[in-house]
């Protein structure tokens, strides 16, 4: 059954997929909602083929599902995976990611303390992932929580999507964010993923802190004014 | 004349100063406005004694002025100075800062490129300053530009003031921000100055980028929603 679905949806996906989302968790679902809102053709790939098929059916809009071992069809591949799984994924895909844009949304937070990153000082998850793949890696959507991202807004304002990466790929991801109803903020080269991941550590720690009941994963990091 | 003013204002300041602001630039003036809004007694100290006396007179509310070589009278001393000058100041003051809270507002940005920090990876301006003084250093107000800070708000919302430092000093600075009409967000120990300074590099680069005309030093970094 799994192989059957994989082949079925894999075939459907062959022609015109714009974006492949890897992962069916909260962030994968939220980004899928934004992708469809942007009018893009979408493929969802996951370790559990049936889960991706079910999600694809729920999403509608011609969305296809498949297994994450398949070569992704989209020009843009969004890694809606935890950091370690994202590294494994790009390593396993190898040349299948050639000439693609890979969006890294991860936050390499030590979730046992919410007080430090798991990456070395002077590095970032995005740069570590980039070192493992021939794809052009762009950092984006690491400061947007799943709830607000599903809506595309928080407190009645379009979400700010901070984007770091090489110029042309970054511009392409920024255009996607705009098409999806959000405000891209291009912050420069991929090394600036360090600052995006660093600050999000603080923002996530706020949400996880029971002493701060106003911050419960529904907030958005914003440049106001 | 300079010595006369210094002695005059120094004497006036002796009894009940809550906060000493070092520096009469845009950030010093903005923080002075917030200090008076908080109902605190204020002293302004600067390299140019006459400039501090003039500013003190402009501010009113019993504000006194003086030279930055004087021992500051406030329980809280705000370094409204560039990073290098802030380091020089705490070094020169030495034991005069014992048992005080020093607020570091600096951003150690390479202003020739707006693309990197001048501090080493895994360090921060706040930690470097703390290493030079017996005072308890708290990082705050490095993400609030002078214009919005003068008003205490941006886009009709109270400013978010991110505060990093040792618990009791951080709480004291947070209480000051609250009294001054803003929203303190306590992000943990002083090592989190790294993330506050890192992200502000990106925010400052946006303001300085002529390709982004909507960002002109009037924005505010905010946790919305």
Short mmCIF file of C-alpha atoms in Angstrom, two decimals:
data_model
loop_
_atom_site.label_atom_id
_atom_site.label_comp_id
_atom_site.label_asym_id
_atom_site.label_seq_id
_atom_site.Cartn_x
_atom_site.Cartn_y
_atom_site.Cartn_z
CA UNK A 1 0.00 0.00 0.00
CA UNK A 2 2.77 2.42 0.88
CA UNK A 3 4.63 1.72 -2.35
CA UNK A 4 1.43 1.96 -4.36
CA UNK A 5 0.62 5.39 -2.96
CA UNK A 6 4.17 6.55 -3.39
CA UNK A 7 4.16 5.60 -7.05
CA UNK A 8 0.71 6.99 -7.65
CA UNK A 9 1.39 10.36 -6.11
CA UNK A 10 4.91 10.43 -7.41
CA UNK A 11 3.58 10.18 -10.95
CA UNK A 12 0.95 12.85 -10.42
CA UNK A 13 3.64 15.14 -9.12
CA UNK A 14 5.89 14.79 -12.13
CA UNK A 15 4.90 17.79 -14.22
CA UNK A 16 4.23 21.00 -12.44
CA UNK A 17 5.16 20.98 -8.79
CA UNK A 18 6.40 24.35 -7.56
CA UNK A 19 7.14 23.46 -3.97
CA UNK A 20 7.94 20.23 -2.14
CA UNK A 21 7.41 20.25 1.60
CA UNK A 22 9.24 17.55 3.51
CA UNK A 23 7.38 16.66 6.69
CA UNK A 24 3.76 16.58 7.82
CA UNK A 25 4.15 18.11 11.28
CA UNK A 26 2.71 21.44 12.41
CA UNK A 27 5.21 23.49 10.44
CA UNK A 28 4.79 21.38 7.32
CA UNK A 29 1.05 21.82 7.49
CA UNK A 30 1.29 25.54 8.11
CA UNK A 31 3.67 26.03 5.19
CA UNK A 32 1.39 23.90 3.02
CA UNK A 33 -1.51 26.22 3.82
CA UNK A 34 0.61 29.25 2.83
CA UNK A 35 1.81 27.51 -0.33
CA UNK A 36 -1.74 26.89 -1.49
CA UNK A 37 -2.67 30.46 -0.53
CA UNK A 38 0.12 31.57 -2.85
CA UNK A 39 -1.47 29.60 -5.69
CA UNK A 40 1.51 27.25 -5.97
CA UNK A 41 1.42 23.56 -6.85
CA UNK A 42 2.46 21.54 -3.86
CA UNK A 43 3.90 18.13 -3.06
CA UNK A 44 4.14 16.80 0.49
CA UNK A 45 6.74 14.13 1.19
CA UNK A 46 7.18 12.35 4.51
CA UNK A 47 8.69 9.32 6.14
CA UNK A 48 5.15 7.95 6.51
CA UNK A 49 3.74 7.77 2.98
CA UNK A 50 0.18 7.31 4.13
CA UNK A 51 0.39 10.35 6.39
CA UNK A 52 1.57 12.44 3.45
CA UNK A 53 -1.19 11.07 1.23
CA UNK A 54 -3.79 11.84 3.90
CA UNK A 55 -2.46 15.36 4.36
CA UNK A 56 -2.37 15.90 0.58
CA UNK A 57 -6.01 14.86 0.36
CA UNK A 58 -6.95 17.16 3.25
CA UNK A 59 -5.14 20.07 1.65
CA UNK A 60 -6.72 19.58 -1.78
CA UNK A 61 -5.79 21.99 -4.55
CA UNK A 62 -4.10 19.20 -6.49
CA UNK A 63 -1.60 18.55 -3.71
CA UNK A 64 0.21 15.26 -4.05
CA UNK A 65 1.84 13.13 -1.38
CA UNK A 66 4.74 10.73 -1.32
CA UNK A 67 7.64 9.29 0.57
CA UNK A 68 10.62 11.43 1.48
CA UNK A 69 12.95 8.94 -0.17
CA UNK A 70 11.58 10.11 -3.55
CA UNK A 71 13.43 12.84 -5.38
CA UNK A 72 11.45 16.02 -4.64
CA UNK A 73 9.80 17.57 -7.68
CA UNK A 74 9.58 21.19 -6.57
CA UNK A 75 11.99 23.92 -7.55
CA UNK A 76 11.81 24.91 -3.87
CA UNK A 77 12.15 22.18 -1.25
CA UNK A 78 11.10 23.13 2.28
CA UNK A 79 12.65 21.09 5.07
CA UNK A 80 9.82 21.05 7.62
CA UNK A 81 11.90 18.73 9.76
CA UNK A 82 13.88 18.98 12.98
CA UNK A 83 17.53 19.97 12.52
CA UNK A 84 19.02 16.46 12.73
CA UNK A 85 16.40 15.03 10.37
CA UNK A 86 17.02 17.90 7.95
CA UNK A 87 20.73 17.06 7.83
CA UNK A 88 19.94 13.39 7.23
CA UNK A 89 17.48 14.29 4.49
CA UNK A 90 19.81 16.43 2.38
CA UNK A 91 22.58 13.89 2.82
CA UNK A 92 20.34 11.04 1.67
CA UNK A 93 18.97 12.99 -1.32
CA UNK A 94 22.41 13.87 -2.60
CA UNK A 95 22.40 14.93 -6.27
CA UNK A 96 18.60 14.91 -6.38
CA UNK A 97 18.79 18.38 -4.82
CA UNK A 98 21.13 19.77 -7.49
CA UNK A 99 20.02 23.22 -8.67
CA UNK A 100 17.16 23.33 -6.18
CA UNK A 101 16.49 25.88 -3.48
CA UNK A 102 16.24 24.28 -0.06
CA UNK A 103 14.52 26.30 2.66
CA UNK A 104 15.82 25.57 6.15
CA UNK A 105 13.29 26.54 8.83
CA UNK A 106 15.00 24.83 11.76
CA UNK A 107 15.93 26.19 15.16
CA UNK A 108 18.84 24.29 16.69
CA UNK A 109 17.67 24.91 20.24
CA UNK A 110 18.62 22.79 23.24
CA UNK A 111 15.02 21.99 24.09
CA UNK A 112 15.94 20.57 27.51
CA UNK A 113 16.92 24.06 28.74
CA UNK A 114 15.74 26.57 26.10
CA UNK A 115 18.89 28.45 27.09
CA UNK A 116 21.38 27.64 24.34
CA UNK A 117 21.78 26.57 20.74
CA UNK A 118 23.16 23.18 19.78
CA UNK A 119 25.30 24.69 17.01
CA UNK A 120 28.77 26.10 17.62
CA UNK A 121 29.27 29.84 18.11
CA UNK A 122 29.94 31.43 14.72
CA UNK A 123 27.91 28.80 12.90
CA UNK A 124 24.24 28.06 12.24
CA UNK A 125 21.94 25.21 11.38
CA UNK A 126 21.50 26.67 7.90
CA UNK A 127 25.22 26.77 7.24
CA UNK A 128 25.65 23.24 8.56
CA UNK A 129 22.90 21.99 6.26
CA UNK A 130 24.37 23.93 3.33
CA UNK A 131 27.69 22.18 3.87
CA UNK A 132 25.96 18.86 3.22
CA UNK A 133 24.16 19.62 -0.04
CA UNK A 134 24.65 20.93 -3.57
CA UNK A 135 21.34 22.78 -3.27
CA UNK A 136 21.25 26.49 -2.52
CA UNK A 137 20.11 26.77 1.09
CA UNK A 138 18.00 29.71 2.21
CA UNK A 139 17.04 30.36 5.82
CA UNK A 140 13.42 31.43 6.24
CA UNK A 141 10.33 30.81 8.36
CA UNK A 142 12.35 29.95 11.48
CA UNK A 143 10.78 32.87 13.36
CA UNK A 144 7.18 32.07 12.37
CA UNK A 145 5.30 29.70 14.65
CA UNK A 146 2.88 27.22 13.09
CA UNK A 147 -0.32 28.86 14.34
CA UNK A 148 0.30 32.36 12.98
CA UNK A 149 1.92 30.87 9.88
CA UNK A 150 -1.21 28.90 9.05
CA UNK A 151 -3.13 32.19 9.08
CA UNK A 152 -0.28 34.18 7.52
CA UNK A 153 -0.79 36.86 10.14
CA UNK A 154 -0.62 37.71 13.81
CA UNK A 155 -2.40 40.51 15.67
CA UNK A 156 -4.06 41.47 12.38
CA UNK A 157 -0.78 42.10 10.56
CA UNK A 158 0.91 40.04 7.84
CA UNK A 159 3.77 37.98 9.26
CA UNK A 160 7.31 39.18 8.81
CA UNK A 161 9.38 36.45 7.18
CA UNK A 162 13.11 36.96 7.67
CA UNK A 163 15.12 35.53 4.78
CA UNK A 164 18.88 34.93 4.63
CA UNK A 165 20.77 33.44 1.71
CA UNK A 166 22.55 33.96 -1.58
CA UNK A 167 21.00 36.84 -3.53
CA UNK A 168 18.96 35.20 -6.31
CA UNK A 169 17.70 32.27 -4.24
CA UNK A 170 16.82 34.63 -1.40
CA UNK A 171 14.87 36.82 -3.80
CA UNK A 172 12.95 33.78 -5.03
CA UNK A 173 12.01 32.78 -1.48
CA UNK A 174 11.06 36.36 -0.70
CA UNK A 175 8.75 36.35 -3.73
CA UNK A 176 7.14 33.18 -2.42
CA UNK A 177 6.53 34.80 0.98
CA UNK A 178 4.96 37.80 -0.74
CA UNK A 179 2.74 35.59 -2.89
CA UNK A 180 1.70 33.80 0.30
CA UNK A 181 0.48 37.07 1.83
CA UNK A 182 3.37 37.77 4.14
CA UNK A 183 6.11 40.40 4.30
CA UNK A 184 9.58 39.12 3.45
CA UNK A 185 12.51 40.89 5.08
CA UNK A 186 15.75 40.03 3.31
CA UNK A 187 18.61 40.21 5.78
CA UNK A 188 21.55 39.26 3.57
CA UNK A 189 23.74 36.21 3.12
CA UNK A 190 23.27 32.80 4.67
CA UNK A 191 25.69 33.60 7.50
CA UNK A 192 22.95 35.82 8.91
CA UNK A 193 21.05 32.64 9.75
CA UNK A 194 23.17 32.84 12.91
CA UNK A 195 21.35 35.92 14.09
CA UNK A 196 17.93 34.65 13.01
CA UNK A 197 18.42 31.37 14.88
CA UNK A 198 19.96 33.10 17.88
CA UNK A 199 17.11 35.49 18.44
CA UNK A 200 14.51 32.80 17.92
CA UNK A 201 16.10 30.89 20.80
CA UNK A 202 15.02 33.80 23.01
CA UNK A 203 11.56 33.97 21.49
CA UNK A 204 11.00 30.23 21.89
CA UNK A 205 12.21 30.32 25.48
CA UNK A 206 9.59 33.00 26.19
CA UNK A 207 6.81 30.78 24.83
CA UNK A 208 8.04 27.79 26.84
CA UNK A 209 8.31 29.77 30.10
CA UNK A 210 5.27 29.18 32.34
CA UNK A 211 6.03 32.48 34.10
CA UNK A 212 5.11 34.29 30.88
CA UNK A 213 1.53 33.14 30.19
CA UNK A 214 1.01 35.79 27.49
CA UNK A 215 3.49 34.03 25.22
CA UNK A 216 2.07 30.72 24.03
CA UNK A 217 3.36 30.00 20.54
CA UNK A 218 0.90 32.44 19.01
CA UNK A 219 3.26 35.39 18.78
CA UNK A 220 5.20 36.78 15.84
CA UNK A 221 8.57 38.48 15.67
CA UNK A 222 7.98 41.76 13.89
CA UNK A 223 9.67 44.95 12.81
CA UNK A 224 6.90 47.41 13.71
CA UNK A 225 6.50 51.05 12.78
CA UNK B 1 33.39 77.59 33.75
CA UNK B 2 33.41 73.87 33.13
CA UNK B 3 34.72 73.12 36.62
CA UNK B 4 32.25 75.53 38.16
CA UNK B 5 29.30 73.85 36.44
CA UNK B 6 30.61 70.42 37.27
CA UNK B 7 30.86 71.28 40.94
CA UNK B 8 27.52 73.04 40.98
CA UNK B 9 25.60 70.22 39.34
CA UNK B 10 27.63 67.61 41.15
CA UNK B 11 26.48 69.04 44.45
CA UNK B 12 22.87 69.27 43.40
CA UNK B 13 23.01 65.64 42.37
CA UNK B 14 24.30 64.34 45.67
CA UNK B 15 21.13 63.26 47.43
CA UNK B 16 18.47 61.52 45.47
CA UNK B 17 19.56 60.58 41.98
CA UNK B 18 17.95 57.36 40.73
CA UNK B 19 19.55 57.17 37.34
CA UNK B 20 22.75 58.52 35.81
CA UNK B 21 22.88 58.68 32.04
CA UNK B 22 26.34 58.91 30.54
CA UNK B 23 26.27 60.71 27.20
CA UNK B 24 24.18 63.44 25.61
CA UNK B 25 23.70 61.95 22.16
CA UNK B 26 20.39 60.82 20.65
CA UNK B 27 20.17 57.72 22.80
CA UNK B 28 21.11 59.59 25.97
CA UNK B 29 18.41 62.16 25.28
CA UNK B 30 15.81 59.52 24.49
CA UNK B 31 16.58 57.58 27.66
CA UNK B 32 16.49 60.82 29.64
CA UNK B 33 12.98 61.47 28.34
CA UNK B 34 11.89 57.98 29.42
CA UNK B 35 13.55 58.37 32.81
CA UNK B 36 11.62 61.55 33.52
CA UNK B 37 8.44 59.89 32.24
CA UNK B 38 9.08 57.19 34.83
CA UNK B 39 9.18 59.85 37.55
CA UNK B 40 12.83 59.12 38.35
CA UNK B 41 15.47 61.63 39.42
CA UNK B 42 18.06 61.97 36.72
CA UNK B 43 21.66 63.02 36.33
CA UNK B 44 23.30 63.49 32.92
CA UNK B 45 27.06 63.18 32.72
CA UNK B 46 29.12 63.80 29.60
CA UNK B 47 32.60 64.51 28.35
CA UNK B 48 31.44 68.06 27.59
CA UNK B 49 30.23 69.45 30.93
CA UNK B 50 28.47 72.40 29.33
CA UNK B 51 26.59 70.13 26.95
CA UNK B 52 25.36 68.07 29.89
CA UNK B 53 24.37 71.19 31.81
CA UNK B 54 22.48 72.50 28.79
CA UNK B 55 20.69 69.19 28.30
CA UNK B 56 19.86 69.02 32.02
CA UNK B 57 18.30 72.47 31.83
CA UNK B 58 16.33 71.51 28.70
CA UNK B 59 15.04 68.36 30.36
CA UNK B 60 13.98 70.08 33.57
CA UNK B 61 12.39 68.00 36.30
CA UNK B 62 15.34 68.63 38.59
CA UNK B 63 17.77 66.99 36.20
CA UNK B 64 21.38 67.76 36.97
CA UNK B 65 24.39 67.72 34.66
CA UNK B 66 28.05 67.05 35.12
CA UNK B 67 31.24 65.65 33.73
CA UNK B 68 31.63 61.95 33.09
CA UNK B 69 34.79 61.89 35.17
CA UNK B 70 32.58 62.39 38.26
CA UNK B 71 31.45 59.33 40.16
CA UNK B 72 27.86 58.73 38.99
CA UNK B 73 25.23 59.20 41.69
CA UNK B 74 22.49 56.92 40.34
CA UNK B 75 21.84 53.40 41.47
CA UNK B 76 21.43 52.66 37.76
CA UNK B 77 24.05 54.01 35.36
CA UNK B 78 23.12 53.98 31.69
CA UNK B 79 26.02 53.93 29.24
CA UNK B 80 24.59 55.95 26.36
CA UNK B 81 27.95 55.74 24.64
CA UNK B 82 29.44 53.87 21.70
CA UNK B 83 30.93 50.49 22.57
CA UNK B 84 34.57 51.61 22.76
CA UNK B 85 33.71 54.66 24.84
CA UNK B 86 31.60 52.49 27.15
CA UNK B 87 34.57 50.23 27.80
CA UNK B 88 36.80 53.24 28.50
CA UNK B 89 34.19 54.69 30.84
CA UNK B 90 33.79 51.67 33.11
CA UNK B 91 37.54 51.17 33.18
CA UNK B 92 38.12 54.78 34.19
CA UNK B 93 35.37 54.76 36.86
CA UNK B 94 36.73 51.63 38.52
CA UNK B 95 35.46 51.20 42.08
CA UNK B 96 33.04 54.12 41.70
CA UNK B 97 30.71 51.63 40.00
CA UNK B 98 30.80 49.12 42.87
CA UNK B 99 27.32 47.81 43.69
CA UNK B 100 25.72 49.76 40.82
CA UNK B 101 23.71 48.44 37.92
CA UNK B 102 25.21 49.46 34.59
CA UNK B 103 22.94 49.30 31.56
CA UNK B 104 24.76 48.57 28.33
CA UNK B 105 22.76 49.70 25.29
CA UNK B 106 25.52 49.33 22.72
CA UNK B 107 25.52 47.53 19.39
CA UNK B 108 29.02 46.45 18.38
CA UNK B 109 28.26 46.72 14.67
CA UNK B 110 30.86 47.18 11.95
CA UNK B 111 29.30 50.40 10.68
CA UNK B 112 31.40 50.40 7.52
CA UNK B 113 29.54 47.34 6.20
CA UNK B 114 26.53 46.77 8.52
CA UNK B 115 27.23 43.09 7.83
CA UNK B 116 29.06 41.88 10.94
CA UNK B 117 29.67 42.50 14.60
CA UNK B 118 33.02 43.70 15.94
CA UNK B 119 32.86 41.26 18.86
CA UNK B 120 34.06 37.67 18.63
CA UNK B 121 31.60 34.84 17.98
CA UNK B 122 30.38 33.51 21.32
CA UNK B 123 30.86 36.87 23.03
CA UNK B 124 29.00 40.17 23.23
CA UNK B 125 29.60 43.82 23.97
CA UNK B 126 27.76 43.43 27.26
CA UNK B 127 29.97 40.56 28.39
CA UNK B 128 33.10 42.44 27.35
CA UNK B 129 32.01 45.47 29.35
CA UNK B 130 31.08 43.28 32.32
CA UNK B 131 34.58 41.85 32.32
CA UNK B 132 35.94 45.37 32.93
CA UNK B 133 33.79 46.44 35.88
CA UNK B 134 32.67 45.44 39.35
CA UNK B 135 29.18 46.75 38.52
CA UNK B 136 26.39 44.36 37.56
CA UNK B 137 25.93 44.84 33.82
CA UNK B 138 22.48 44.48 32.27
CA UNK B 139 21.84 44.56 28.53
CA UNK B 140 18.79 46.60 27.59
CA UNK B 141 17.59 49.22 25.11
CA UNK B 142 19.91 48.05 22.35
CA UNK B 143 16.94 47.24 20.11
CA UNK B 144 15.13 50.55 20.67
CA UNK B 145 16.05 53.37 18.30
CA UNK B 146 16.18 56.91 19.67
CA UNK B 147 13.07 58.23 17.93
CA UNK B 148 10.62 55.58 19.14
CA UNK B 149 12.39 55.49 22.51
CA UNK B 150 11.79 59.20 23.05
CA UNK B 151 8.08 58.53 22.57
CA UNK B 152 8.18 55.18 24.37
CA UNK B 153 6.15 53.67 21.56
CA UNK B 154 6.08 52.76 17.87
CA UNK B 155 3.06 52.21 15.66
CA UNK B 156 0.84 53.06 18.64
CA UNK B 157 2.20 50.26 20.84
CA UNK B 158 4.51 50.47 23.86
CA UNK B 159 8.06 49.52 22.95
CA UNK B 160 9.35 46.08 23.78
CA UNK B 161 12.53 46.38 25.84
CA UNK B 162 14.58 43.17 25.80
CA UNK B 163 16.56 42.75 29.01
CA UNK B 164 19.38 40.28 29.67
CA UNK B 165 21.35 39.98 32.90
CA UNK B 166 21.67 38.49 36.34
CA UNK B 167 18.24 37.95 37.90
CA UNK B 168 17.82 40.72 40.50
CA UNK B 169 19.52 43.44 38.45
CA UNK B 170 17.53 42.41 35.39
CA UNK B 171 14.31 42.63 37.39
CA UNK B 172 15.26 46.12 38.53
CA UNK B 173 15.89 47.27 34.96
CA UNK B 174 12.64 45.64 33.84
CA UNK B 175 10.79 47.59 36.55
CA UNK B 176 12.36 50.79 35.23
CA UNK B 177 11.18 50.00 31.70
CA UNK B 178 7.67 49.35 33.01
CA UNK B 179 7.67 52.61 34.98
CA UNK B 180 8.78 54.36 31.80
CA UNK B 181 5.72 53.07 29.92
CA UNK B 182 7.32 50.28 27.97
CA UNK B 183 7.08 46.48 28.02
CA UNK B 184 10.14 44.72 29.40
CA UNK B 185 10.87 41.26 28.05
CA UNK B 186 13.35 39.45 30.27
CA UNK B 187 15.34 37.01 28.18
CA UNK B 188 17.65 35.50 30.81
CA UNK B 189 21.30 35.84 31.72
CA UNK B 190 23.80 38.31 30.32
CA UNK B 191 25.09 35.78 27.79
CA UNK B 192 21.85 36.34 25.91
CA UNK B 193 23.16 39.79 25.03
CA UNK B 194 24.77 37.86 22.15
CA UNK B 195 21.42 37.17 20.56
CA UNK B 196 20.08 40.67 21.27
CA UNK B 197 23.12 42.29 19.68
CA UNK B 198 23.17 39.82 16.82
CA UNK B 199 19.61 40.42 15.74
CA UNK B 200 19.94 44.18 16.08
CA UNK B 201 22.78 44.02 13.55
CA UNK B 202 20.17 42.83 11.04
CA UNK B 203 17.64 45.45 12.10
CA UNK B 204 20.19 48.26 11.86
CA UNK B 205 21.35 47.05 8.44
CA UNK B 206 17.75 47.30 7.25
CA UNK B 207 17.50 50.92 8.38
CA UNK B 208 20.81 51.80 6.72
CA UNK B 209 19.90 50.11 3.40
CA UNK B 210 18.71 52.69 0.84
CA UNK B 211 16.92 49.86 -1.02
CA UNK B 212 14.53 49.60 1.96
CA UNK B 213 13.05 53.09 2.24
CA UNK B 214 10.35 51.96 4.68
CA UNK B 215 12.97 51.34 7.36
CA UNK B 216 14.42 54.62 8.54
CA UNK B 217 15.33 54.30 12.21
CA UNK B 218 11.71 54.71 13.25
CA UNK B 219 10.95 51.00 13.62
CA UNK B 220 10.73 48.81 16.69
CA UNK B 221 11.56 45.15 17.19
CA UNK B 222 8.47 43.59 18.69
CA UNK B 223 6.96 40.31 19.79
CA UNK B 224 3.45 40.79 18.40
CA UNK B 225 0.30 38.80 19.00
#
